Tab-separated table of C-alpha atoms in Angstrom:
chain	number	residue	atom	x	y	z
A	6	GLY	CA	0.653	19.632	20.959
A	7	CYS	CA	-0.130	20.880	17.470
A	8	ILE	CA	0.624	17.410	16.061
A	9	THR	CA	-1.429	14.606	17.565
A	10	ALA	CA	-0.242	11.142	18.482
A	11	PRO	CA	-1.214	8.202	16.252
A	12	ARG	CA	-4.618	6.852	17.103
A	13	PRO	CA	-4.926	3.265	18.326
A	14	TYR	CA	-4.855	0.918	15.361
A	15	ALA	CA	-8.075	-0.609	14.084
A	16	PRO	CA	-8.290	-2.561	10.804
A	17	PRO	CA	-10.608	-1.100	8.167
A	18	ALA	CA	-14.216	-2.221	8.253
A	19	GLY	CA	-14.733	-5.286	6.103
A	20	SER	CA	-11.038	-6.179	5.855
A	21	ALA	CA	-10.222	-9.850	5.435
A	22	VAL	CA	-9.147	-11.864	8.452
A	23	LEU	CA	-5.947	-13.656	7.475
A	24	LYS	CA	-5.242	-17.162	8.672
A	25	PRO	CA	-2.632	-17.413	11.442
A	26	LEU	CA	0.776	-18.393	10.136
A	27	PRO	CA	1.879	-21.872	11.204
A	28	LYS	CA	5.188	-22.062	13.008
A	29	GLU	CA	8.215	-22.676	10.790
A	30	PRO	CA	11.920	-23.028	11.517
A	31	PHE	CA	13.286	-19.608	12.436
A	32	TRP	CA	14.225	-17.439	9.455
A	33	TRP	CA	17.902	-16.560	9.508
A	34	GLY	CA	18.690	-14.516	6.422
A	35	SER	CA	20.250	-11.531	4.764
A	36	SER	CA	19.224	-9.019	2.100
A	37	THR	CA	20.308	-6.931	-0.868
A	38	ALA	CA	18.652	-4.175	-2.922
A	39	PRO	CA	18.774	-3.775	-6.724
A	40	PHE	CA	20.053	-0.195	-6.958
A	41	GLN	CA	22.539	-0.703	-4.158
A	42	ASN	CA	23.955	-3.960	-5.507
A	43	GLU	CA	23.226	-4.618	-9.157
A	44	ASP	CA	25.349	-3.602	-12.134
A	45	LYS	CA	23.396	-2.375	-15.156
A	46	GLY	CA	24.342	-5.421	-17.233
A	47	TYR	CA	23.885	-3.479	-20.482
A	48	ALA	CA	26.130	-0.882	-22.083
A	49	PRO	CA	24.885	2.677	-22.673
A	50	GLY	CA	23.218	2.725	-26.074
A	51	SER	CA	21.912	-0.807	-25.719
A	52	ARG	CA	18.185	-1.261	-26.204
A	53	TRP	CA	17.909	-2.482	-22.623
A	54	TYR	CA	20.118	0.058	-20.913
A	55	PHE	CA	18.011	1.824	-18.297
A	56	LYS	CA	17.979	4.607	-15.754
A	57	THR	CA	16.069	4.991	-12.516
A	58	ASP	CA	14.892	8.097	-10.701
A	59	TRP	CA	17.947	7.679	-8.449
A	60	ASP	CA	20.259	7.809	-11.474
A	61	ARG	CA	18.568	11.042	-12.510
A	62	PHE	CA	18.596	12.395	-8.949
A	63	SER	CA	22.342	11.748	-8.797
A	64	GLU	CA	22.889	13.490	-12.141
A	65	GLU	CA	20.999	16.486	-10.750
A	66	GLY	CA	23.440	16.630	-7.817
A	67	GLY	CA	21.128	15.145	-5.213
A	68	ALA	CA	23.315	12.121	-4.397
A	69	PRO	CA	26.851	10.851	-5.015
A	70	ALA	CA	27.383	9.006	-8.293
A	71	ARG	CA	26.859	5.270	-8.048
A	72	GLY	CA	28.297	4.215	-11.394
A	73	ASP	CA	26.992	1.365	-13.539
A	74	GLY	CA	28.767	-1.449	-11.713
A	75	ALA	CA	27.776	-1.334	-8.026
A	76	VAL	CA	28.860	-4.746	-6.675
A	77	TYR	CA	27.780	-6.791	-9.727
A	78	SER	CA	24.955	-8.684	-8.071
A	79	TRP	CA	23.188	-8.871	-11.437
A	80	SER	CA	25.807	-10.307	-13.762
A	81	GLU	CA	27.548	-12.205	-10.953
A	82	PHE	CA	24.634	-13.289	-8.796
A	83	ASP	CA	26.290	-16.630	-8.163
A	84	LYS	CA	28.864	-14.842	-5.993
A	85	ASP	CA	26.050	-13.600	-3.758
A	86	LEU	CA	24.677	-17.133	-3.660
A	87	THR	CA	28.074	-18.524	-2.651
A	88	ALA	CA	28.225	-15.994	0.194
A	89	LEU	CA	24.739	-17.003	1.360
A	90	LYS	CA	25.717	-20.679	1.354
A	91	TYR	CA	28.795	-19.844	3.372
A	92	LEU	CA	26.650	-18.121	6.015
A	93	GLY	CA	24.243	-21.042	6.193
A	94	VAL	CA	21.119	-18.860	6.111
A	95	ASN	CA	17.754	-20.315	5.137
A	96	HIS	CA	16.167	-17.145	3.664
A	97	PHE	CA	17.341	-14.409	1.293
A	98	ARG	CA	15.543	-11.195	0.357
A	99	PHE	CA	16.402	-9.491	-2.901
A	100	GLY	CA	14.557	-6.981	-5.053
A	101	VAL	CA	13.556	-6.586	-8.680
A	102	GLU	CA	14.515	-3.384	-10.488
A	103	TRP	CA	11.373	-2.087	-12.190
A	104	ALA	CA	13.411	0.046	-14.620
A	105	ARG	CA	15.422	-2.994	-15.726
A	106	ILE	CA	12.259	-4.904	-16.605
A	107	GLU	CA	10.476	-1.887	-18.165
A	108	PRO	CA	13.142	0.639	-19.212
A	109	ARG	CA	10.591	2.567	-21.268
A	110	LYS	CA	6.867	2.545	-20.716
A	111	GLY	CA	5.385	-0.610	-22.205
A	112	GLU	CA	8.736	-2.057	-23.395
A	113	ILE	CA	9.361	-5.239	-21.438
A	114	ASN	CA	12.743	-6.916	-21.125
A	115	GLU	CA	11.598	-10.531	-20.911
A	116	GLU	CA	15.167	-11.780	-20.596
A	117	ALA	CA	15.677	-9.712	-17.443
A	118	LEU	CA	12.332	-10.840	-16.037
A	119	GLN	CA	13.221	-14.500	-16.530
A	120	ARG	CA	16.649	-13.928	-15.022
A	121	TYR	CA	15.041	-12.732	-11.792
A	122	ALA	CA	12.940	-15.899	-11.843
A	123	LYS	CA	16.118	-17.938	-12.310
A	124	MET	CA	17.742	-16.171	-9.346
A	125	ALA	CA	14.811	-17.233	-7.165
A	126	ARG	CA	15.049	-20.775	-8.507
A	127	LYS	CA	18.766	-20.967	-7.733
A	128	CYS	CA	18.087	-19.897	-4.161
A	129	ARG	CA	15.444	-22.551	-3.699
A	130	GLU	CA	17.674	-25.236	-5.231
A	131	ALA	CA	20.330	-24.235	-2.687
A	132	GLY	CA	17.853	-24.720	0.163
A	133	ILE	CA	17.366	-20.975	0.670
A	134	GLU	CA	13.843	-19.509	0.639
A	135	PRO	CA	13.731	-16.511	-1.745
A	136	ILE	CA	11.833	-13.394	-0.708
A	137	ILE	CA	11.207	-10.822	-3.442
A	138	THR	CA	10.886	-7.103	-2.785
A	139	LEU	CA	8.770	-5.558	-5.545
A	140	TRP	CA	9.849	-1.967	-4.825
A	141	HIS	CA	13.043	-0.951	-3.036
A	142	PHE	CA	12.986	2.857	-3.390
A	143	THR	CA	13.540	3.192	-7.164
A	144	PHE	CA	11.222	4.037	-10.066
A	145	PRO	CA	11.901	3.919	-13.835
A	146	GLU	CA	13.022	7.303	-15.137
A	147	TRP	CA	9.877	7.579	-17.276
A	148	LEU	CA	7.933	8.077	-14.021
A	149	TYR	CA	10.301	10.884	-12.961
A	150	PRO	CA	9.546	14.005	-15.057
A	151	LYS	CA	11.146	17.406	-14.679
A	152	GLU	CA	8.043	18.610	-12.854
A	153	LYS	CA	8.834	16.899	-9.553
A	154	SER	CA	5.380	17.428	-8.096
A	155	LYS	CA	4.250	14.796	-10.630
A	156	ALA	CA	7.077	12.351	-10.014
A	157	ASN	CA	7.086	8.802	-8.726
A	158	PHE	CA	4.081	8.131	-6.465
A	159	LEU	CA	2.376	11.252	-7.842
A	160	ASN	CA	2.896	10.425	-11.513
A	161	PRO	CA	-0.546	10.081	-13.155
A	162	ASP	CA	0.481	6.764	-14.744
A	163	VAL	CA	2.101	5.159	-11.721
A	164	ARG	CA	-0.705	3.070	-10.275
A	165	SER	CA	-1.823	1.377	-13.479
A	166	ALA	CA	1.787	0.810	-14.520
A	167	TRP	CA	2.539	-0.640	-11.087
A	168	GLN	CA	-0.357	-3.088	-11.270
A	169	ALA	CA	0.891	-4.398	-14.611
A	170	HIS	CA	4.466	-4.578	-13.318
A	171	VAL	CA	3.534	-6.500	-10.180
A	172	ARG	CA	1.448	-9.036	-12.077
A	173	ARG	CA	4.257	-9.482	-14.596
A	174	VAL	CA	6.844	-10.150	-11.880
A	175	VAL	CA	4.651	-12.457	-9.812
A	176	LYS	CA	3.635	-14.525	-12.859
A	177	ALA	CA	7.302	-15.004	-13.713
A	178	THR	CA	8.495	-15.883	-10.192
A	179	LYS	CA	5.571	-17.521	-8.397
A	180	ALA	CA	6.754	-21.077	-9.053
A	181	ASP	CA	9.646	-20.539	-6.643
A	182	VAL	CA	8.574	-17.545	-4.536
A	183	ARG	CA	5.887	-17.620	-1.865
A	184	ILE	CA	6.897	-14.540	0.159
A	185	TYR	CA	6.600	-11.086	-1.420
A	186	VAL	CA	7.385	-7.643	-0.022
A	187	PRO	CA	5.315	-5.018	-1.880
A	188	GLN	CA	7.392	-2.039	-0.670
A	189	ASN	CA	10.521	-1.538	1.394
A	190	GLU	CA	10.366	1.331	3.911
A	191	PRO	CA	7.775	3.448	2.104
A	192	ASN	CA	7.363	5.573	5.242
A	193	GLY	CA	11.011	6.611	5.254
A	194	ALA	CA	11.203	7.227	1.504
A	195	LEU	CA	8.081	9.397	1.584
A	196	GLN	CA	9.265	11.480	4.510
A	197	ILE	CA	12.756	12.048	3.113
A	198	GLY	CA	11.555	12.652	-0.454
A	199	TRP	CA	8.609	15.005	0.141
A	200	ILE	CA	9.527	16.613	3.465
A	201	GLY	CA	13.310	16.409	3.830
A	202	ALA	CA	14.260	16.860	0.123
A	203	HIS	CA	17.203	14.447	0.479
A	204	TRP	CA	15.748	11.684	-1.729
A	205	PRO	CA	13.760	11.782	-4.977
A	206	PRO	CA	11.759	13.762	-5.819
A	207	GLY	CA	13.724	16.153	-3.599
A	208	LEU	CA	10.854	18.311	-2.340
A	209	LEU	CA	11.185	20.326	0.877
A	210	VAL	CA	8.255	20.392	3.330
A	211	HIS	CA	5.805	19.555	0.555
A	212	VAL	CA	3.132	18.505	3.044
A	213	GLY	CA	0.250	18.246	0.587
A	214	GLY	CA	2.306	16.156	-1.802
A	215	TYR	CA	3.528	13.996	1.065
A	216	LYS	CA	-0.006	13.140	2.158
A	217	LYS	CA	-1.149	12.426	-1.408
A	218	ALA	CA	1.924	10.295	-2.108
A	219	MET	CA	1.340	8.292	1.071
A	220	ARG	CA	-2.224	7.554	0.046
A	221	VAL	CA	-1.110	6.453	-3.427
A	222	SER	CA	1.694	4.358	-1.964
A	223	ALA	CA	-0.737	2.615	0.380
A	224	ASP	CA	-3.164	1.977	-2.478
A	225	MET	CA	-0.309	0.511	-4.531
A	226	PHE	CA	0.701	-1.687	-1.608
A	227	ARG	CA	-2.835	-3.007	-1.343
A	228	ASP	CA	-2.960	-3.545	-5.125
A	229	ALA	CA	0.217	-5.614	-4.928
A	230	ALA	CA	-1.098	-7.745	-2.051
A	231	THR	CA	-4.278	-8.478	-4.012
A	232	ILE	CA	-2.401	-9.374	-7.202
A	233	VAL	CA	0.063	-11.630	-5.380
A	234	ARG	CA	-2.765	-13.590	-3.759
A	235	GLU	CA	-4.649	-13.856	-7.057
A	236	GLU	CA	-1.571	-15.314	-8.733
A	237	ARG	CA	-0.498	-17.554	-5.837
A	238	PRO	CA	-3.213	-18.069	-3.199
A	239	ASP	CA	-0.778	-19.573	-0.666
A	240	ALA	CA	1.634	-16.623	-0.922
A	241	LYS	CA	2.537	-14.544	2.124
A	242	ILE	CA	2.742	-10.757	2.207
A	243	MET	CA	5.390	-9.079	4.328
A	244	GLY	CA	5.438	-5.306	4.556
A	245	ILE	CA	8.645	-3.621	5.694
A	246	TRP	CA	8.916	-0.269	7.465
A	247	SER	CA	11.702	1.843	8.930
A	248	LEU	CA	10.965	1.888	12.668
A	249	PRO	CA	13.504	3.739	14.820
A	250	ASN	CA	12.958	3.949	18.539
A	251	TRP	CA	11.986	7.590	19.166
A	252	LYS	CA	12.751	8.911	22.634
A	253	LYS	CA	10.733	11.689	24.236
A	254	ALA	CA	12.569	14.953	24.948
A	255	ARG	CA	10.717	16.506	27.873
A	256	PHE	CA	12.376	19.928	27.841
A	257	LEU	CA	13.261	20.241	24.138
A	258	ASP	CA	9.818	19.131	22.947
A	259	PRO	CA	7.389	20.317	25.656
A	260	THR	CA	4.231	19.786	23.588
A	261	ARG	CA	5.523	16.429	22.258
A	262	SER	CA	4.785	17.671	18.740
A	263	VAL	CA	8.074	16.365	17.346
A	264	TYR	CA	7.695	13.051	19.133
A	265	HIS	CA	4.154	12.646	17.835
A	266	MET	CA	5.307	13.557	14.318
A	267	MET	CA	7.972	10.847	14.340
A	268	MET	CA	5.617	8.253	15.762
A	269	ARG	CA	3.210	9.103	12.970
A	270	GLN	CA	6.058	8.574	10.507
A	271	ASN	CA	6.487	5.115	12.017
A	272	TYR	CA	2.828	4.141	11.905
A	273	ASP	CA	0.649	6.205	9.536
A	274	HIS	CA	1.494	4.245	6.375
A	275	LEU	CA	1.585	0.930	8.224
A	276	ASP	CA	-1.887	1.586	9.636
A	277	MET	CA	-3.225	1.906	6.082
A	278	VAL	CA	-2.097	-1.551	4.973
A	279	ALA	CA	-1.427	-3.720	8.040
A	280	ASP	CA	-4.612	-5.719	7.491
A	281	THR	CA	-3.179	-7.037	4.196
A	282	CYS	CA	0.050	-8.317	5.797
A	283	ASP	CA	0.784	-11.816	7.014
A	284	LEU	CA	4.004	-10.550	8.593
A	285	ILE	CA	5.359	-7.137	9.533
A	286	GLY	CA	8.989	-6.430	8.734
A	287	VAL	CA	10.840	-4.180	11.174
A	288	ASN	CA	13.926	-2.344	9.930
A	289	TYR	CA	15.673	-1.156	13.079
A	290	TYR	CA	19.050	0.592	13.247
A	291	TYR	CA	19.025	3.216	15.995
A	292	SER	CA	17.263	5.181	18.697
A	293	GLN	CA	17.075	8.962	18.551
A	294	GLN	CA	15.743	11.771	20.666
A	295	ALA	CA	12.689	13.328	19.034
A	296	SER	CA	13.494	17.047	19.145
A	297	LEU	CA	14.269	19.763	16.609
A	298	VAL	CA	17.649	20.350	18.266
A	299	ARG	CA	18.623	16.714	17.698
A	300	PHE	CA	17.641	16.902	14.023
A	301	LEU	CA	19.485	20.164	13.421
A	302	PHE	CA	22.673	19.076	15.174
A	303	ARG	CA	22.858	15.411	14.323
A	304	PRO	CA	26.320	13.921	14.901
A	305	SER	CA	28.182	12.313	12.025
A	306	GLY	CA	30.827	9.635	11.948
A	307	GLU	CA	32.016	7.150	14.560
A	308	ARG	CA	32.696	9.691	17.302
A	309	ASN	CA	32.977	6.873	19.842
A	310	SER	CA	31.908	3.288	20.424
A	311	GLY	CA	28.278	4.359	20.781
A	312	TYR	CA	27.879	5.561	17.177
A	313	THR	CA	28.111	4.112	13.658
A	314	GLN	CA	29.933	5.517	10.621
A	315	LEU	CA	26.763	7.420	9.725
A	316	GLY	CA	26.423	8.954	13.190
A	317	TRP	CA	23.574	6.696	14.262
A	318	GLU	CA	23.356	6.048	18.001
A	319	ILE	CA	23.656	2.374	18.907
A	320	VAL	CA	20.912	1.413	21.384
A	321	PRO	CA	20.135	-2.330	21.331
A	322	THR	CA	17.369	-1.959	23.926
A	323	GLY	CA	15.539	0.238	21.411
A	324	LEU	CA	14.905	-2.872	19.307
A	325	TYR	CA	13.175	-4.528	22.264
A	326	HIS	CA	10.869	-1.534	22.712
A	327	VAL	CA	10.048	-1.328	18.991
A	328	LEU	CA	9.220	-5.046	18.843
A	329	LYS	CA	6.983	-4.771	21.902
A	330	ASP	CA	5.219	-1.687	20.511
A	331	VAL	CA	4.652	-3.106	17.017
A	332	TYR	CA	3.394	-6.454	18.266
A	333	GLY	CA	1.148	-4.789	20.831
A	334	ARG	CA	-0.307	-2.521	18.147
A	335	TYR	CA	-0.893	-5.026	15.320
A	336	HIS	CA	-0.731	-8.534	16.872
A	337	LYS	CA	0.984	-9.976	13.810
A	338	PRO	CA	4.136	-12.054	13.438
A	339	ILE	CA	7.259	-9.930	13.024
A	340	VAL	CA	10.457	-10.372	11.035
A	341	ILE	CA	13.453	-8.190	11.838
A	342	SER	CA	14.008	-7.537	8.157
A	343	GLU	CA	16.995	-5.199	8.544
A	344	ASN	CA	19.361	-4.597	11.434
A	345	GLY	CA	22.945	-3.573	10.866
A	346	ILE	CA	25.852	-1.264	11.488
A	347	GLY	CA	28.109	0.767	9.245
A	348	THR	CA	31.597	0.314	10.652
A	349	GLN	CA	35.072	-0.882	9.751
A	350	SER	CA	35.513	-2.483	13.163
A	351	GLY	CA	34.873	-6.209	13.176
A	352	GLN	CA	34.712	-6.295	16.966
A	353	LYS	CA	32.165	-3.493	17.070
A	354	SER	CA	30.039	-5.161	14.397
A	355	ILE	CA	29.986	-8.485	16.253
A	356	ARG	CA	28.998	-6.734	19.477
A	357	TYR	CA	26.200	-4.902	17.635
A	358	PHE	CA	24.666	-8.113	16.257
A	359	ARG	CA	25.136	-10.072	19.480
A	360	GLU	CA	23.447	-7.398	21.604
A	361	HIS	CA	20.560	-6.820	19.186
A	362	ILE	CA	19.861	-10.541	18.892
A	363	ALA	CA	19.839	-10.681	22.700
A	364	GLN	CA	17.159	-7.963	22.748
A	365	MET	CA	15.179	-9.878	20.113
A	366	ARG	CA	15.296	-12.971	22.318
A	367	ARG	CA	14.231	-10.861	25.296
A	368	ALA	CA	11.176	-9.671	23.350
A	369	MET	CA	10.368	-13.236	22.309
A	370	SER	CA	10.531	-14.383	25.925
A	371	ASP	CA	8.037	-11.604	26.720
A	372	GLY	CA	5.557	-12.954	24.188
A	373	VAL	CA	6.456	-11.163	20.931
A	374	ASP	CA	6.030	-13.464	17.918
A	375	VAL	CA	9.316	-12.920	16.051
A	376	ARG	CA	9.816	-15.239	13.060
A	377	GLY	CA	13.137	-14.112	11.606
A	378	TYR	CA	16.278	-11.990	11.758
A	379	PHE	CA	18.099	-10.513	8.726
A	380	PRO	CA	21.337	-8.584	9.209
A	381	TRP	CA	21.697	-5.730	6.738
A	382	THR	CA	23.418	-6.373	4.402
A	383	LEU	CA	25.041	-9.246	2.544
A	384	VAL	CA	27.894	-7.240	0.984
A	385	ASP	CA	29.174	-3.658	1.296
A	386	ASN	CA	27.324	-1.537	-1.247
A	387	TYR	CA	26.088	1.911	-2.303
A	388	GLU	CA	24.350	3.636	0.604
A	389	TRP	CA	22.030	6.139	-1.131
A	390	THR	CA	22.909	9.770	-0.310
A	391	GLU	CA	25.878	8.523	1.719
A	392	GLY	CA	27.408	7.089	-1.444
A	393	TRP	CA	30.006	4.432	-0.722
A	394	THR	CA	30.376	5.473	2.920
A	395	GLY	CA	29.144	2.972	5.459
A	396	GLN	CA	30.393	-0.602	5.465
A	397	PHE	CA	27.263	-2.561	6.397
A	398	GLY	CA	28.151	-5.838	4.701
A	399	LEU	CA	28.732	-9.190	6.271
A	400	PHE	CA	31.103	-9.453	3.308
A	401	SER	CA	33.407	-6.800	1.941
A	402	PHE	CA	33.783	-6.311	-1.821
A	403	ASP	CA	37.012	-6.806	-3.760
A	404	LYS	CA	36.903	-4.236	-6.578
A	405	LYS	CA	39.356	-6.185	-8.747
A	406	THR	CA	38.008	-9.719	-8.473
A	407	HIS	CA	34.445	-8.839	-7.379
A	408	ASP	CA	34.785	-11.511	-4.706
A	409	ARG	CA	32.800	-11.294	-1.483
A	410	LEU	CA	35.257	-11.505	1.414
A	411	PRO	CA	33.835	-12.612	4.784
A	412	THR	CA	34.234	-10.087	7.588
A	413	PRO	CA	34.620	-11.046	11.266
A	414	SER	CA	30.859	-10.536	11.701
A	415	ALA	CA	30.202	-13.054	8.897
A	416	TYR	CA	32.295	-15.648	10.734
A	417	TRP	CA	30.448	-14.850	13.942
A	418	PHE	CA	26.956	-14.929	12.371
A	419	ARG	CA	27.697	-18.194	10.576
A	420	ASN	CA	28.801	-19.889	13.785
A	421	PHE	CA	25.973	-18.394	15.843
A	422	ILE	CA	23.104	-19.582	13.629
A	423	LYS	CA	24.725	-22.999	13.309
A	424	ALA	CA	24.884	-23.280	17.099
A	425	TYR	CA	21.428	-21.745	17.686
A	426	PRO	CA	19.086	-22.595	14.784
A	427	GLU	CA	16.207	-21.573	17.048
A	428	PRO	CA	16.936	-18.402	19.079
């Protein structure tokens, strides 16, 4: 076809050979994201009030309004910690909001930086290993100018500012954090932002910008890995990518161009940085036929038991195939860093997790080195361009009390990992 398949992976010449990771108890965890969970914590007009590119994108009409409160995971982090203790997990991934720490270029909110360090310390004191995501989709608004072709990854100042930001965060948190995620799903964010126009910077089929942004993103990932290891030599780097299971459509994609394009979305960015990773994080939610017809006429809503609230097809066996493919391509330990379902049905949610964990265990029995499993997400939150649609949380959110209320899947997950600490 006119789009070629990804080439077999080969690490760059001269890349470092990382030491094999020793076996540890299996990582059962959960995750949150700053923009999806955190309240601002500062009133408009305050010196430390901040905006991200997603705030601006929402103001421009690109996404539903989030509001300044979200689910209060900043000012009421202890409620997240209580929920984690209830589950009995041994790992927790949360992110740092760059705009909170540096609301204007060069102005650093040291109080916020130290608070993130305290959050990591509280996790460790509770017997939960903290994992910090350095970038979870959002940039400070000062990297998001009106000229969108120079926004975010293509801002002239982004790489040097990023290097300073990463070093700042790692210096503050390294006493309690040994696992860092430089970027969460950069492949998905790049494709949706520069090709699909649904995420910042909202550019449609901007192929040249997409390729340049991917190169910059990969360079920034590598910068972060280097800085982390300089600051804490025993630290581990885990990259995380969105990796759906793409199915070939023989008659609707005769040249396999669409299939090849989606496989390149899965692997092109990962190929650029895999040699720097100790672990590869797989975010898996669905399988989808790779054809233009399927993209143009994508279902929405829970039409039946086979679909989620967002219209994603539920195919647990797809996780098995993704795990086999990723491990066969890179030969690195894998963490299932996100796997979840948007639904209001507790029974359906439990079935989703049970069947996906079964496919994970199937892959492990076939030789795939899987080190952890993290249901997405800890508590119902803002779901990007879907707004507040899509209940992914193991806990629901009480808008009056801000309490985290365990769902049936939280009860199930708690009991499962207690009964099976090693899958």
